Coordinates of C-alpha atoms in Angstrom, one line a residue:
X1 CA -15.9 -96.3 -215.9
X2 CA -12.3 -97.4 -215.7
X3 CA -9.6 -95.9 -217.9
X4 CA -6.0 -97.1 -217.8
X5 CA -4.0 -94.2 -219.2
X6 CA -0.4 -94.7 -220.1
X7 CA 2.0 -92.1 -221.4
X8 CA 4.1 -93.2 -224.3
X9 CA 7.6 -94.5 -223.6
X10 CA 10.7 -92.3 -223.6
X11 CA 12.0 -90.7 -226.8
X12 CA 15.4 -89.1 -227.3
X13 CA 13.7 -85.7 -227.2
X14 CA 12.2 -86.6 -223.8
X15 CA 15.7 -87.5 -222.6
X16 CA 17.1 -84.2 -223.9
X17 CA 14.3 -82.1 -222.4
X18 CA 13.0 -81.0 -225.8
X19 CA 9.4 -79.9 -226.3
X20 CA 7.9 -82.6 -228.6
X21 CA 4.3 -81.5 -228.9
X22 CA 2.9 -83.0 -232.1
X23 CA 6.3 -83.8 -233.7
X24 CA 6.5 -87.4 -234.6
X25 CA 9.5 -88.6 -232.6
X26 CA 10.1 -92.3 -232.2
X27 CA 10.7 -94.2 -229.0
X28 CA 14.2 -94.9 -227.9
X29 CA 15.5 -98.2 -226.4
X30 CA 14.4 -97.2 -222.9
X31 CA 11.0 -96.2 -224.2
X32 CA 10.5 -99.5 -225.9
X33 CA 11.3 -101.4 -222.7
X34 CA 9.0 -99.1 -220.7
X35 CA 6.2 -99.9 -223.1
X36 CA 6.7 -103.7 -222.7
X37 CA 7.0 -103.5 -218.9
X38 CA 3.8 -101.5 -218.7
X39 CA 2.1 -104.2 -220.8
X40 CA 3.3 -106.9 -218.4
X41 CA 2.0 -104.9 -215.5
X42 CA -1.3 -104.3 -217.2
X43 CA -1.7 -108.0 -217.9
X44 CA -1.4 -108.6 -214.2
X45 CA -4.0 -106.0 -213.5
X46 CA -6.7 -106.8 -216.1
X47 CA -5.8 -110.1 -217.6
X48 CA -6.9 -110.6 -221.2
X49 CA -8.9 -107.4 -221.1
X50 CA -11.9 -108.9 -223.0
X51 CA -14.2 -105.9 -222.2
X52 CA -11.7 -103.2 -222.8
X53 CA -11.3 -100.8 -225.7
X54 CA -7.7 -100.0 -226.7
X55 CA -7.2 -96.5 -228.1
X56 CA -4.0 -94.5 -228.9
X57 CA -3.0 -91.1 -230.1
X58 CA -2.0 -91.2 -233.8
X59 CA 1.6 -90.3 -233.3
X60 CA 4.2 -93.1 -233.8
X61 CA 5.5 -93.0 -230.3
X62 CA 2.1 -93.8 -228.9
X63 CA 1.3 -96.4 -231.5
X64 CA 4.6 -98.2 -230.9
X65 CA 3.9 -98.1 -227.2
X66 CA 0.5 -99.6 -227.7
X67 CA 1.8 -102.3 -229.9
X68 CA 4.5 -103.3 -227.5
X69 CA 2.1 -103.1 -224.6
X70 CA -0.5 -105.3 -226.3
X71 CA 2.2 -107.8 -227.4
X72 CA 3.4 -108.1 -223.8
X73 CA -0.2 -108.7 -222.8
X74 CA -0.4 -111.6 -225.3
X75 CA -2.8 -109.7 -227.5
X76 CA -2.8 -108.9 -231.2
X77 CA -0.4 -105.8 -231.3
X78 CA -2.5 -104.1 -234.1
X79 CA -6.0 -104.6 -232.7
X80 CA -6.6 -101.1 -231.4
X81 CA -8.1 -97.8 -232.5
X82 CA -6.6 -94.3 -233.1
X83 CA -8.3 -91.1 -232.0
X84 CA -7.0 -87.8 -233.3
X85 CA -8.2 -86.0 -230.2
X86 CA -5.6 -87.8 -228.1
X87 CA -2.7 -86.0 -229.8
X88 CA -0.3 -84.0 -227.5
X89 CA -0.8 -80.3 -227.3
X90 CA 1.0 -78.3 -229.9
X91 CA 4.0 -76.2 -228.6
X92 CA 4.0 -74.3 -232.0
X93 CA 7.3 -72.8 -232.9
X94 CA 8.9 -74.0 -229.6
X95 CA 8.7 -77.7 -230.7
X96 CA 12.1 -79.2 -230.9
X97 CA 13.7 -76.7 -228.5
X98 CA 14.6 -77.0 -224.8
X99 CA 13.4 -74.5 -222.2
X100 CA 17.0 -73.3 -221.9
X101 CA 17.2 -72.6 -225.6
X102 CA 13.9 -70.7 -225.5
X103 CA 15.1 -68.7 -222.5
X104 CA 17.8 -67.3 -224.7
X105 CA 15.6 -66.3 -227.6
X106 CA 12.3 -65.5 -225.8
X107 CA 12.9 -64.9 -222.1
X108 CA 9.8 -62.7 -221.8
X109 CA 7.5 -65.3 -223.3
X110 CA 9.0 -68.0 -221.1
X111 CA 8.4 -65.9 -218.1
X112 CA 4.8 -65.4 -219.2
X113 CA 4.4 -69.1 -219.6
X114 CA 5.8 -69.7 -216.0
X115 CA 3.2 -67.3 -214.6
X116 CA 0.2 -68.7 -216.5
X117 CA 1.3 -72.1 -217.7
X118 CA -2.3 -73.5 -218.1
X119 CA -3.6 -70.8 -220.3
X120 CA -0.3 -69.8 -222.1
X121 CA -0.2 -70.3 -225.9
X122 CA 3.3 -70.5 -227.3
X123 CA 4.1 -68.7 -230.6
X124 CA 3.1 -70.4 -233.8
X125 CA 0.1 -71.0 -236.0
X126 CA -1.3 -74.1 -234.4
X127 CA 0.0 -73.7 -230.9
X128 CA -2.3 -74.6 -228.0
X129 CA -2.6 -74.0 -224.3
X130 CA -3.4 -76.7 -221.8
X131 CA -6.9 -75.1 -221.6
X132 CA -7.4 -75.6 -225.3
X133 CA -6.1 -79.2 -225.1
X134 CA -8.7 -79.7 -222.2
X135 CA -11.5 -79.0 -224.6
X136 CA -10.3 -81.8 -227.0
X137 CA -9.8 -84.3 -224.2
X138 CA -13.1 -83.4 -222.6
X139 CA -14.9 -84.3 -225.8
X140 CA -12.9 -87.6 -226.0
X141 CA -13.7 -88.4 -222.3
X142 CA -17.4 -87.9 -222.8
X143 CA -17.3 -90.4 -225.8
X144 CA -15.7 -93.2 -223.7
X145 CA -18.4 -95.8 -223.4
X146 CA -16.6 -98.9 -222.0
X147 CA -13.5 -99.7 -219.9
X148 CA -10.5 -98.4 -221.9
X149 CA -6.8 -98.7 -222.1
X150 CA -5.4 -95.5 -223.6
X151 CA -1.9 -94.6 -224.8
X152 CA -1.3 -90.9 -225.0
X153 CA 0.8 -88.0 -223.8
X154 CA 1.9 -86.0 -220.8
X155 CA -0.4 -83.0 -221.7
X156 CA -3.4 -85.3 -222.1
X157 CA -2.7 -86.7 -218.6
X158 CA -2.5 -83.2 -217.1
X159 CA -5.8 -82.4 -218.8
X160 CA -7.4 -85.5 -217.1
X161 CA -6.1 -84.3 -213.8
X162 CA -8.0 -81.1 -214.3
X163 CA -11.1 -82.7 -215.8
X164 CA -11.5 -85.7 -213.5
X165 CA -9.3 -85.0 -210.5
X166 CA -10.5 -81.3 -210.2
X167 CA -6.9 -80.1 -209.6
X168 CA -6.3 -76.4 -209.9
X169 CA -4.8 -75.2 -213.2
X170 CA -1.4 -74.7 -211.6
X171 CA -1.4 -78.1 -210.0
X172 CA -2.6 -79.8 -213.1
X173 CA 0.0 -78.1 -215.2
X174 CA 2.7 -79.3 -212.9
X175 CA 1.4 -82.8 -212.3
X176 CA 3.9 -85.6 -212.9
X177 CA 3.4 -87.8 -216.0
X178 CA 5.8 -90.8 -215.6
X179 CA 6.4 -93.0 -218.6
X180 CA 7.1 -96.2 -216.6
X181 CA 3.8 -96.3 -214.7
X182 CA 0.1 -96.7 -215.4
X183 CA -2.6 -94.2 -214.3
X184 CA -5.8 -95.9 -213.2
X185 CA -8.7 -93.5 -213.6
X186 CA -12.2 -94.1 -212.2
X187 CA -14.1 -91.5 -214.2
X188 CA -17.3 -91.8 -212.2
X189 CA -15.8 -91.1 -208.7
X190 CA -13.1 -88.8 -209.9
X191 CA -10.2 -90.9 -208.6
X192 CA -6.8 -91.0 -210.3
X193 CA -4.0 -93.3 -209.0
X194 CA -0.6 -94.2 -210.4
X195 CA 0.2 -97.9 -210.3

């Protein structure tokens, strides 16, 4: 089963190095152009995508990325589904802060995160670890029944590296998640390739 996974385009918080998590931060100008360029590239790869499902995280940055991507493919921008399971992991009380800011207020917690990034849960009521996110994404992955184009988040991509690519927790937590490329996933053979 083929999945084309695309991270949302850049936001101002991405550019500033702020942890976004589930905060609903819009795309910036670069992010909008990344979304359109990824749509053009995807059109070259899969054409009109007649047999593909299109699914996005519910956050506005992923929805706008999907709509711009579909428009660049010559498709109805609004003909896609939302799946709540595709939300980014929650950084809890750390959302909106840079790692430099967190190092001033919580150096011990930041050190703990660096030592066990995959399983670390930031402070805050709804905060998640990558491991917790993996449970959500694993459930979504098992429900995928046809070739799919998915717009989601960096943490989701890292979960897929662990679930499909069998990367170690440390390697998956550090895996690159570019916003200007497309990740081609063959779920059945466990292959992930950036295009």
